[in-house]
Tab-separated table of C-alpha atoms and ligand atoms in Angstrom:
chain	number	residue	atom	x	y	z
A	19	UNK	CA	0.000	0.000	0.000
A	20	UNK	CA	1.203	3.459	-0.772
A	21	UNK	CA	1.765	5.929	2.023
A	22	UNK	CA	-0.672	8.813	2.280
A	23	UNK	CA	-0.805	11.872	4.474
A	24	UNK	CA	-2.292	11.369	7.944
A	25	UNK	CA	-6.060	11.741	8.323
A	26	UNK	CA	-7.149	15.299	9.036
A	27	UNK	CA	-3.987	16.898	7.664
A	28	UNK	CA	-3.295	18.522	4.333
A	29	UNK	CA	-0.454	19.389	2.005
A	30	UNK	CA	-0.571	22.998	0.933
A	31	UNK	CA	0.838	23.115	-2.550
A	32	UNK	CA	2.161	25.930	-4.733
A	33	UNK	CA	-0.883	27.551	-6.270
A	34	UNK	CA	-2.696	27.408	-2.922
A	35	UNK	CA	0.120	28.382	-0.627
A	36	UNK	CA	0.076	31.925	-2.049
A	37	UNK	CA	-3.291	32.498	-0.358
A	38	UNK	CA	-1.784	31.430	2.936
A	39	UNK	CA	1.158	33.728	2.432
A	40	UNK	CA	-1.105	36.690	1.682
A	41	UNK	CA	-3.095	36.152	4.858
A	42	UNK	CA	0.049	35.649	6.910
A	43	UNK	CA	1.567	38.812	5.486
A	44	UNK	CA	-1.575	40.830	6.134
A	45	UNK	CA	-1.767	39.483	9.688
A	46	UNK	CA	1.813	40.543	10.372
A	47	UNK	CA	1.213	43.989	8.882
A	48	UNK	CA	-1.857	44.557	11.007
A	49	UNK	CA	-0.074	43.366	14.137
A	50	UNK	CA	2.674	45.858	13.407
A	51	UNK	CA	0.095	48.651	13.161
A	52	UNK	CA	-1.640	47.551	16.340
A	53	UNK	CA	1.737	46.985	18.025
A	54	UNK	CA	1.450	43.270	18.731
A	55	UNK	CA	4.770	41.418	18.599
A	56	UNK	CA	5.387	37.875	17.481
A	57	UNK	CA	6.157	35.121	19.951
A	58	UNK	CA	7.229	31.623	18.918
A	59	UNK	CA	6.788	28.878	21.464
A	60	UNK	CA	7.425	25.124	21.170
A	61	UNK	CA	5.031	22.892	19.252
A	62	UNK	CA	4.846	20.591	22.290
A	63	UNK	CA	4.501	21.441	25.946
A	64	UNK	CA	4.189	19.608	29.233
A	65	UNK	CA	0.736	18.043	29.256
A	66	UNK	CA	0.009	19.678	32.621
A	67	UNK	CA	0.027	23.108	31.003
A	68	UNK	CA	-3.107	22.318	29.011
A	69	UNK	CA	-4.776	20.399	31.833
A	70	UNK	CA	-4.418	23.437	34.046
A	71	UNK	CA	-5.234	26.182	31.572
A	72	UNK	CA	-7.609	24.808	28.954
A	73	UNK	CA	-9.393	22.838	31.658
A	74	UNK	CA	-10.158	19.180	32.163
A	75	UNK	CA	-13.854	19.408	31.329
A	76	UNK	CA	-13.282	20.710	27.808
A	77	UNK	CA	-13.514	18.710	24.579
A	78	UNK	CA	-9.910	19.604	23.896
A	79	UNK	CA	-8.544	18.016	27.052
A	80	UNK	CA	-10.999	15.159	27.221
A	81	UNK	CA	-10.890	13.976	23.635
A	82	UNK	CA	-8.668	15.943	21.358
A	83	UNK	CA	-5.104	16.083	22.628
A	84	UNK	CA	-2.130	14.366	21.038
A	85	UNK	CA	-0.415	13.274	24.215
A	86	UNK	CA	2.629	11.024	24.406
A	87	UNK	CA	5.436	10.066	26.754
A	88	UNK	CA	8.917	10.910	25.578
A	89	UNK	CA	11.828	8.569	26.129
A	90	UNK	CA	12.433	10.138	29.513
A	91	UNK	CA	8.899	9.267	30.611
A	92	UNK	CA	7.631	12.871	30.543
A	93	UNK	CA	4.089	13.443	29.381
A	94	UNK	CA	4.089	15.898	26.498
A	95	UNK	CA	1.267	17.196	24.315
A	96	UNK	CA	1.256	18.716	20.852
A	97	UNK	CA	-0.218	22.139	21.454
A	98	UNK	CA	-3.967	22.220	20.744
A	99	UNK	CA	-4.139	26.016	21.017
A	100	UNK	CA	-1.847	28.975	21.563
A	101	UNK	CA	-2.995	30.887	24.612
A	102	UNK	CA	-1.663	28.421	27.194
A	103	UNK	CA	1.843	28.465	25.724
A	104	UNK	CA	1.836	32.236	25.355
A	105	UNK	CA	0.780	32.756	28.959
A	106	UNK	CA	3.272	30.114	30.127
A	107	UNK	CA	5.985	32.032	28.333
A	108	UNK	CA	4.737	35.345	29.742
A	109	UNK	CA	5.088	33.948	33.258
A	110	UNK	CA	8.337	32.079	32.625
A	111	UNK	CA	10.074	35.126	31.184
A	112	UNK	CA	8.571	37.469	33.774
A	113	UNK	CA	7.058	39.669	31.101
A	114	UNK	CA	4.861	41.159	33.816
A	115	UNK	CA	8.036	43.068	34.713
A	116	UNK	CA	8.427	44.644	31.263
A	117	UNK	CA	8.271	48.429	31.180
A	118	UNK	CA	5.756	48.343	28.330
A	119	UNK	CA	2.395	47.130	29.587
A	120	UNK	CA	0.173	45.508	28.542
A	121	UNK	CA	2.379	42.975	26.789
A	122	UNK	CA	0.884	42.507	23.342
A	123	UNK	CA	1.820	39.309	21.550
A	124	UNK	CA	0.799	37.349	18.502
A	125	UNK	CA	1.536	33.848	17.248
A	126	UNK	CA	1.022	31.953	14.047
A	127	UNK	CA	1.571	28.240	13.616
A	128	UNK	CA	0.207	24.725	13.603
A	129	UNK	CA	-2.107	23.393	16.315
A	130	UNK	CA	-3.125	19.771	16.792
A	131	UNK	CA	-6.448	18.314	17.829
A	132	UNK	CA	-7.673	14.781	17.433
A	133	UNK	CA	-11.046	15.664	15.938
A	134	UNK	CA	-13.374	13.998	13.481
A	135	UNK	CA	-12.142	15.515	10.219
A	136	UNK	CA	-14.688	17.378	8.095
A	137	UNK	CA	-14.824	20.600	6.125
A	138	UNK	CA	-13.179	23.302	8.234
A	139	UNK	CA	-12.038	20.819	10.853
A	140	UNK	CA	-8.564	19.380	10.654
A	141	UNK	CA	-6.263	17.511	12.992
A	142	UNK	CA	-3.427	19.827	12.153
A	143	UNK	CA	-4.470	23.399	11.449
A	144	UNK	CA	-2.816	26.782	11.558
A	145	UNK	CA	-3.924	29.396	14.018
A	146	UNK	CA	-3.157	33.053	14.109
A	147	UNK	CA	-3.881	34.544	17.494
A	148	UNK	CA	-3.120	37.561	19.633
A	149	UNK	CA	-2.910	38.050	23.387
A	150	UNK	CA	-2.819	41.328	25.315
A	151	UNK	CA	-1.734	40.593	28.867
A	152	UNK	CA	-1.548	43.064	31.735
A	153	UNK	CA	-4.563	45.323	31.323
A	154	UNK	CA	-8.217	45.055	32.138
A	155	UNK	CA	-9.185	48.230	30.347
A	156	UNK	CA	-12.266	47.346	28.261
A	157	UNK	CA	-10.673	49.384	25.466
A	158	UNK	CA	-8.151	46.608	24.973
A	159	UNK	CA	-11.011	44.115	24.545
A	160	UNK	CA	-12.357	46.355	21.792
A	161	UNK	CA	-8.882	46.680	20.265
A	162	UNK	CA	-8.382	42.928	20.095
A	163	UNK	CA	-11.772	42.484	18.418
A	164	UNK	CA	-10.997	45.344	16.029
A	165	UNK	CA	-7.713	43.701	15.063
A	166	UNK	CA	-9.443	40.486	14.043
A	167	UNK	CA	-12.172	42.342	12.174
A	168	UNK	CA	-9.599	44.475	10.322
A	169	UNK	CA	-7.745	41.400	9.148
A	170	UNK	CA	-10.891	39.811	7.724
A	171	UNK	CA	-12.111	43.031	6.159
A	172	UNK	CA	-8.774	44.001	4.655
A	173	UNK	CA	-8.580	40.579	3.005
A	174	UNK	CA	-11.924	41.348	1.381
A	175	UNK	CA	-14.509	39.529	3.510
A	176	UNK	CA	-17.823	41.315	3.823
A	177	UNK	CA	-20.282	38.776	5.187
A	178	UNK	CA	-19.119	38.802	8.756
A	179	UNK	CA	-21.058	38.625	11.952
A	180	UNK	CA	-19.536	39.587	15.274
A	181	UNK	CA	-21.215	38.163	18.343
A	182	UNK	CA	-20.248	39.275	21.834
A	183	UNK	CA	-21.222	38.209	25.295
A	184	UNK	CA	-20.070	38.649	28.839
A	185	UNK	CA	-19.296	35.677	31.031
A	186	UNK	CA	-19.031	37.978	34.033
A	187	UNK	CA	-16.545	37.879	36.862
A	188	UNK	CA	-16.087	35.120	39.459
A	189	UNK	CA	-19.102	36.138	41.537
A	190	UNK	CA	-21.426	36.420	38.558
A	191	UNK	CA	-20.294	33.065	37.264
A	192	UNK	CA	-20.821	31.461	40.654
A	193	UNK	CA	-24.423	32.656	40.780
A	194	UNK	CA	-24.998	31.550	37.200
A	195	UNK	CA	-23.409	28.194	37.938
A	196	UNK	CA	-25.854	27.472	40.731
A	197	UNK	CA	-28.772	28.429	38.517
A	198	UNK	CA	-27.525	26.105	35.778
A	199	UNK	CA	-27.133	23.193	38.165
A	200	UNK	CA	-30.687	23.705	39.421
A	201	UNK	CA	-31.929	23.928	35.860
A	202	UNK	CA	-30.277	20.818	34.435
A	203	UNK	CA	-30.047	18.529	37.465
A	204	UNK	CA	-33.611	17.116	37.400
A	205	UNK	CA	-33.250	15.903	33.817
A	206	UNK	CA	-29.486	15.451	33.507
A	207	UNK	CA	-30.091	11.760	32.703
A	208	UNK	CA	-31.359	12.817	29.275
A	209	UNK	CA	-27.991	14.381	28.415
A	210	UNK	CA	-24.782	12.854	27.088
A	211	UNK	CA	-22.244	11.423	29.505
A	212	UNK	CA	-19.973	14.446	28.984
A	213	UNK	CA	-22.718	16.786	30.114
A	214	UNK	CA	-23.425	14.571	33.095
A	215	UNK	CA	-19.792	14.943	34.101
A	216	UNK	CA	-19.879	18.669	33.472
A	217	UNK	CA	-22.903	19.301	35.670
A	218	UNK	CA	-20.899	19.595	38.884
A	219	UNK	CA	-17.506	20.487	37.459
A	220	UNK	CA	-18.413	23.163	34.952
A	221	UNK	CA	-22.119	23.361	34.089
A	222	UNK	CA	-21.580	26.304	31.726
A	223	UNK	CA	-19.909	23.877	29.361
A	224	UNK	CA	-23.238	22.090	28.916
A	225	UNK	CA	-24.431	25.134	26.984
A	226	UNK	CA	-21.646	24.563	24.468
A	227	UNK	CA	-22.355	20.843	23.988
A	228	UNK	CA	-22.576	19.906	20.338
A	229	UNK	CA	-24.486	16.678	21.014
A	230	UNK	CA	-27.285	18.050	23.191
A	231	UNK	CA	-27.675	21.437	21.612
A	232	UNK	CA	-31.312	20.786	20.609
A	233	UNK	CA	-32.514	19.506	23.965
A	234	UNK	CA	-35.514	21.551	25.112
A	235	UNK	CA	-33.830	22.493	28.399
A	236	UNK	CA	-31.176	24.322	26.357
A	237	UNK	CA	-33.725	26.794	25.032
A	238	UNK	CA	-34.613	28.385	28.340
A	239	UNK	CA	-31.451	27.680	30.302
A	240	UNK	CA	-30.490	30.481	32.709
A	241	UNK	CA	-28.648	33.133	30.785
A	242	UNK	CA	-25.425	34.601	32.167
A	243	UNK	CA	-26.648	38.065	31.249
A	244	UNK	CA	-29.227	37.842	34.045
A	245	UNK	CA	-26.536	36.986	36.584
A	246	UNK	CA	-24.016	39.711	35.823
A	247	UNK	CA	-23.246	41.844	38.857
A	248	UNK	CA	-22.968	45.619	38.599
A	249	UNK	CA	-19.223	45.620	37.909
A	250	UNK	CA	-19.508	43.058	35.139
A	251	UNK	CA	-22.392	44.959	33.560
A	252	UNK	CA	-20.440	48.205	33.567
A	253	UNK	CA	-17.481	46.429	32.014
A	254	UNK	CA	-19.584	44.846	29.292
A	255	UNK	CA	-21.281	48.147	28.508
A	256	UNK	CA	-17.913	49.825	28.081
A	257	UNK	CA	-16.744	47.164	25.638
A	258	UNK	CA	-19.904	47.691	23.595
A	259	UNK	CA	-19.511	51.454	23.745
A	260	UNK	CA	-15.944	51.205	22.421
A	261	UNK	CA	-16.940	48.817	19.651
A	262	UNK	CA	-19.561	51.304	18.589
A	263	UNK	CA	-17.080	54.144	18.568
A	264	UNK	CA	-14.812	51.988	16.390
A	265	UNK	CA	-17.688	51.590	13.953
A	266	UNK	CA	-17.823	47.836	14.478
A	267	UNK	CA	-21.254	46.253	14.264
A	268	UNK	CA	-22.043	43.442	16.668
A	269	UNK	CA	-24.809	41.387	18.200
A	270	UNK	CA	-25.079	40.369	21.825
A	271	UNK	CA	-25.737	36.660	22.197
A	272	UNK	CA	-26.229	35.646	25.802
A	273	UNK	CA	-25.827	31.991	24.836
A	274	UNK	CA	-22.314	32.420	23.568
A	275	UNK	CA	-19.938	30.494	25.812
A	276	UNK	CA	-16.478	29.662	24.694
A	277	UNK	CA	-14.923	26.236	24.435
A	278	UNK	CA	-12.165	26.796	26.938
A	279	UNK	CA	-12.418	27.022	30.692
A	280	UNK	CA	-10.373	30.103	31.302
A	281	UNK	CA	-12.656	32.804	29.969
A	282	UNK	CA	-14.435	35.550	31.943
A	283	UNK	CA	-16.009	38.884	31.074
A	284	UNK	CA	-15.796	39.439	27.311
A	285	UNK	CA	-16.354	36.470	25.002
A	286	UNK	CA	-16.742	36.861	21.266
A	287	UNK	CA	-16.933	34.996	18.008
A	288	UNK	CA	-16.717	36.134	14.439
A	289	UNK	CA	-18.726	34.106	11.983
A	290	UNK	CA	-19.224	34.047	8.269
A	291	UNK	CA	-22.761	34.288	6.956
A	292	UNK	CA	-21.653	33.760	3.393
A	293	UNK	CA	-23.976	31.487	1.483
A	294	UNK	CA	-22.630	28.010	1.011
A	295	UNK	CA	-20.090	28.316	3.766
A	296	UNK	CA	-21.352	25.135	5.334
A	297	UNK	CA	-22.224	24.028	8.807
A	298	UNK	CA	-19.197	25.369	10.622
A	299	UNK	CA	-19.444	29.123	10.462
A	300	UNK	CA	-17.207	30.273	13.275
A	301	UNK	CA	-14.056	31.851	11.939
A	302	UNK	CA	-12.582	33.264	15.098
A	303	UNK	CA	-13.113	32.998	18.820
A	304	UNK	CA	-11.720	34.857	21.738
A	305	UNK	CA	-12.237	36.351	25.103
A	306	UNK	CA	-10.880	37.598	28.375
A	307	UNK	CA	-9.021	35.334	30.745
A	308	UNK	CA	-8.285	37.162	33.991
A	309	UNK	CA	-6.789	34.636	36.383
A	310	UNK	CA	-5.022	32.419	33.856
A	311	UNK	CA	-1.529	33.686	34.707
A	312	UNK	CA	-2.080	32.718	38.358
A	313	UNK	CA	-3.292	29.279	37.271
A	314	UNK	CA	0.073	28.831	35.557
A	315	UNK	CA	2.037	29.982	38.599
A	316	UNK	CA	2.527	33.671	37.845
A	317	UNK	CA	1.261	36.857	39.439
A	318	UNK	CA	-2.100	38.319	38.572
A	319	UNK	CA	-2.187	39.729	35.039
A	320	UNK	CA	-5.491	40.075	33.235
A	321	UNK	CA	-5.472	39.032	29.591
A	322	UNK	CA	-7.550	38.954	26.466
A	323	UNK	CA	-7.000	37.363	23.079
A	324	UNK	CA	-8.437	35.509	20.141
A	325	UNK	CA	-7.499	32.723	17.782
A	326	UNK	CA	-8.559	32.085	14.230
A	327	UNK	CA	-7.570	29.419	11.788
A	328	UNK	CA	-6.228	30.138	8.341
A	329	UNK	CA	-8.128	27.092	7.021
A	330	UNK	CA	-11.522	28.583	7.867
A	331	UNK	CA	-10.353	32.022	6.764
A	332	UNK	CA	-9.627	30.629	3.309
A	333	UNK	CA	-12.934	28.733	3.275
A	334	UNK	CA	-14.721	32.048	3.930
A	335	UNK	CA	-12.739	33.803	1.189
A	336	UNK	CA	-13.696	31.002	-1.205
A	337	UNK	CA	-17.358	31.125	-0.128
A	338	UNK	CA	-17.484	34.871	-0.804
A	339	UNK	CA	-15.501	34.361	-4.024
A	340	UNK	CA	-13.031	37.048	-3.026
A	341	UNK	CA	-10.475	37.673	-5.770
A	342	UNK	CA	-7.039	37.804	-4.228
A	343	UNK	CA	-4.094	39.518	-5.906
A	344	UNK	CA	-2.322	36.267	-6.767
A	345	UNK	CA	-0.314	35.102	-9.788
A	346	UNK	CA	1.721	38.185	-10.410
A	347	UNK	CA	3.834	36.574	-13.064
A	348	UNK	CA	7.602	36.686	-13.297
A	349	UNK	CA	9.517	39.717	-14.522
A	350	UNK	CA	11.641	38.105	-17.204
A	351	UNK	CA	12.107	34.765	-18.924
A	352	UNK	CA	15.274	34.187	-20.888
A	353	UNK	CA	14.883	32.236	-24.105
A	354	UNK	CA	18.107	31.014	-25.697
A	355	UNK	CA	19.075	29.472	-29.007
A	356	UNK	CA	22.389	27.671	-29.435
A	357	UNK	CA	24.964	26.221	-27.058
A	358	UNK	CA	26.990	29.370	-26.386
A	359	UNK	CA	23.909	31.482	-25.797
A	360	UNK	CA	22.551	28.830	-23.429
A	361	UNK	CA	25.780	28.863	-21.419
A	362	UNK	CA	25.718	32.641	-21.308
A	363	UNK	CA	22.197	32.774	-19.836
A	364	UNK	CA	23.383	31.057	-16.638
A	365	UNK	CA	25.209	34.209	-15.632
A	366	UNK	CA	22.689	36.574	-17.154
A	367	UNK	CA	19.824	35.014	-15.231
A	368	UNK	CA	21.748	35.439	-12.028
A	369	UNK	CA	22.408	39.115	-12.780
A	370	UNK	CA	18.687	39.718	-13.278
A	371	UNK	CA	17.939	38.071	-9.970
A	372	UNK	CA	20.659	40.023	-8.203
A	373	UNK	CA	19.167	43.213	-9.610
A	374	UNK	CA	15.941	42.283	-7.825
A	375	UNK	CA	13.875	40.706	-10.597
A	376	UNK	CA	12.110	37.374	-10.612
A	377	UNK	CA	13.552	35.532	-13.576
A	378	UNK	CA	13.685	32.072	-15.070
A	379	UNK	CA	15.241	30.131	-17.942
A	380	UNK	CA	14.929	26.740	-19.551
A	381	UNK	CA	16.541	23.684	-17.965
A	382	UNK	CA	15.191	21.003	-20.281
A	383	UNK	CA	16.921	21.828	-23.551
A	384	UNK	CA	13.606	22.787	-25.064
A	385	UNK	CA	13.059	24.151	-28.537
A	386	UNK	CA	12.500	27.860	-28.823
A	387	UNK	CA	8.728	27.472	-29.206
A	388	UNK	CA	8.502	25.403	-26.034
A	389	UNK	CA	10.596	27.994	-24.211
A	390	UNK	CA	8.111	30.698	-25.190
A	391	UNK	CA	5.289	28.465	-23.959
A	392	UNK	CA	7.052	28.098	-20.630
A	393	UNK	CA	7.380	31.895	-20.450
A	394	UNK	CA	3.633	32.149	-21.048
A	395	UNK	CA	2.834	29.660	-18.329
A	396	UNK	CA	4.918	31.699	-15.892
A	397	UNK	CA	3.124	34.846	-17.093
A	398	UNK	CA	6.440	36.510	-17.843
A	399	UNK	CA	6.154	40.266	-18.301
A	400	UNK	CA	9.208	40.259	-20.570
A	401	UNK	CA	11.058	37.646	-22.585
A	402	UNK	CA	14.736	38.163	-23.336
A	403	UNK	CA	15.888	36.308	-26.446
A	404	UNK	CA	19.498	35.422	-26.956
A	405	UNK	CA	20.820	33.425	-29.908
A	406	UNK	CA	24.424	32.526	-30.740
A	407	UNK	CA	24.398	35.202	-33.458
A	408	UNK	CA	23.237	37.924	-31.071
A	409	UNK	CA	25.801	36.794	-28.547
A	410	UNK	CA	28.573	37.206	-31.120
A	411	UNK	CA	27.271	40.705	-31.884
A	412	UNK	CA	26.928	41.543	-28.182
A	413	UNK	CA	23.198	42.115	-28.556
A	414	UNK	CA	20.038	40.747	-26.949
A	415	UNK	CA	16.355	41.128	-27.856
A	416	UNK	CA	13.748	42.017	-25.289
A	417	UNK	CA	10.093	41.451	-25.934
A	418	UNK	CA	7.339	42.958	-23.823
A	419	UNK	CA	4.621	40.334	-23.490
A	420	UNK	CA	2.093	43.071	-22.728
A	421	UNK	CA	2.550	45.202	-25.842
A	422	UNK	CA	4.300	42.689	-28.057
A	423	UNK	CA	6.979	45.320	-28.737
A	424	UNK	CA	10.479	44.060	-29.300
A	425	UNK	CA	13.676	45.956	-28.730
A	426	UNK	CA	17.312	45.200	-29.356
A	427	UNK	CA	19.695	46.072	-26.545
A	428	UNK	CA	23.429	46.004	-25.906
A	429	UNK	CA	24.243	42.831	-24.009
A	430	UNK	CA	26.796	44.643	-21.861
A	431	UNK	CA	24.240	47.133	-20.575
A	432	UNK	CA	21.217	44.820	-20.648
A	433	UNK	CA	20.571	44.845	-16.894
A	434	UNK	CA	20.640	48.673	-16.732
A	435	UNK	CA	18.450	49.027	-19.821
A	436	UNK	CA	16.028	46.377	-18.598
A	437	UNK	CA	15.796	48.059	-15.205
A	438	UNK	CA	15.084	51.441	-16.774
A	439	UNK	CA	12.436	50.015	-19.092
A	440	UNK	CA	10.831	47.983	-16.309
A	441	UNK	CA	10.553	50.963	-13.976
A	442	UNK	CA	8.731	52.927	-16.672
B	530	LIG	P1	-15.353	24.675	17.273
B	530	LIG	O1	-16.505	24.999	18.131
B	530	LIG	O2	-15.561	24.935	15.805
B	530	LIG	O3	-14.762	23.318	17.540
B	530	LIG	P2	-13.418	25.754	19.052
B	530	LIG	O4	-14.213	26.393	20.107
B	530	LIG	O5	-12.830	24.408	19.297
B	530	LIG	O6	-14.236	25.722	17.683
B	530	LIG	P3	-11.221	27.544	19.394
B	530	LIG	O7	-10.484	26.606	20.259
B	530	LIG	O8	-11.809	28.726	19.983
B	530	LIG	O9	-12.304	26.740	18.539
B	530	LIG	O10	-10.262	27.962	18.195
B	530	LIG	C1	-10.368	29.229	17.573
B	530	LIG	C2	-10.574	29.079	16.082
B	530	LIG	O11	-9.719	28.097	15.546
B	530	LIG	C3	-11.952	28.602	15.681
B	530	LIG	O12	-12.846	29.644	15.644
B	530	LIG	C4	-11.682	28.054	14.304
B	530	LIG	O13	-11.566	29.105	13.347
B	530	LIG	C5	-10.339	27.449	14.445
B	530	LIG	N1	-10.370	26.003	14.646
B	530	LIG	C6	-10.634	25.325	15.785
B	530	LIG	N2	-10.533	24.018	15.597
B	530	LIG	C7	-10.180	23.843	14.290
B	530	LIG	C8	-9.901	22.704	13.477
B	530	LIG	N3	-9.945	21.473	13.982
B	530	LIG	N4	-9.578	22.910	12.182
B	530	LIG	C9	-9.518	24.157	11.660
B	530	LIG	N5	-9.767	25.260	12.380
B	530	LIG	C10	-10.081	25.115	13.675
B	531	LIG	MG1	-13.420	22.482	18.782
């Protein structure tokens, strides 16, 4: 049997990878503008990090982690998400001591979850995420949301829906928790075994259950909004006020709870309502996680962030049929005729490249017609034609593929002449 790629993974080939690169570039540009700085953490971490931060009642920890023992008997896990590692690093490197606060970080890289593969759901996927740690100003919540929205909009997405909610502070959540337990307890036997386990440990997670989402008790479950204390309400109102002043439209959805345990106050999701996007519409999720740094052994430092996957980003771009500025074409293709000319193009090609142009030549000893075809396939803007006769006369022909115009140039000054013509 031939070897294939592992289930739930994909090869991203030339032709597709350009889309990825565009998104990655745009993400970096926006982070620069918003002053978020890249952090790169290991692909695997001690398993305990995720148990403590993501939480042991979540789908991720219960079902989705790639956990293994290394040869030294340590339990390691391929990272399923980026916040835990970022906060671990924040604590480990004492970033709470940095002069610049809050510390604003971003990451981009592969995450691993053992999920049932389907459209928009992979076992290895790439997340871009940001974290702002060290401030509980609601303006930073709005900034983080604005950053994600800018990225989607600047890439050309229009059919976006931003949904926000507040999960409240500790006290609000405690009151809500009791209400949820009272609500679900009498009929918890009708729910999946996960929900039964969650009832005491983390009943809010029941609201996010994918299996029991249509159970009638879900429809009128106690809403966190009704349990927010004064402080949490004020905070949530401020976030909404700032979003409005940023011109960002949103809906409040009191049923929005996030998949991970560590969230409080602001929670948000950005979805695509493009037609034909399919069942999974969430592009991006994030929220506030005051208390996570302490969970990981650091001092108190309130944080907020989001994560989005490039896979779903691209699916949304495809669903909206956004035309991306791809396939620019190369600057110059060198066609040669004759042995001496062919030898000469080795150096000439290199000079073009050194002068900053994308350039290519033939490596298959093709006939002149086939070389022109290759130039077409590469969408060459110019074709330089060098035959043995021209070489002897120290000349070269340059053809503009746009206008069809052809021009003879001195071989010795070809790079300068080409540069001047190209810049025109
Ligand atoms: P879902 O409810 O779809 O499983 P989640 O709550 O597990 O999402 P998060 O952990 O919040 O997702 O991750 C943030 C974002 O990462 C999601 O909004 C989605 O865009 C993306 N994402 C999550 N899991 C996958 C996956 N298996 N494949 C591709 N993208 C993913
Ligand atoms: Mg998930």
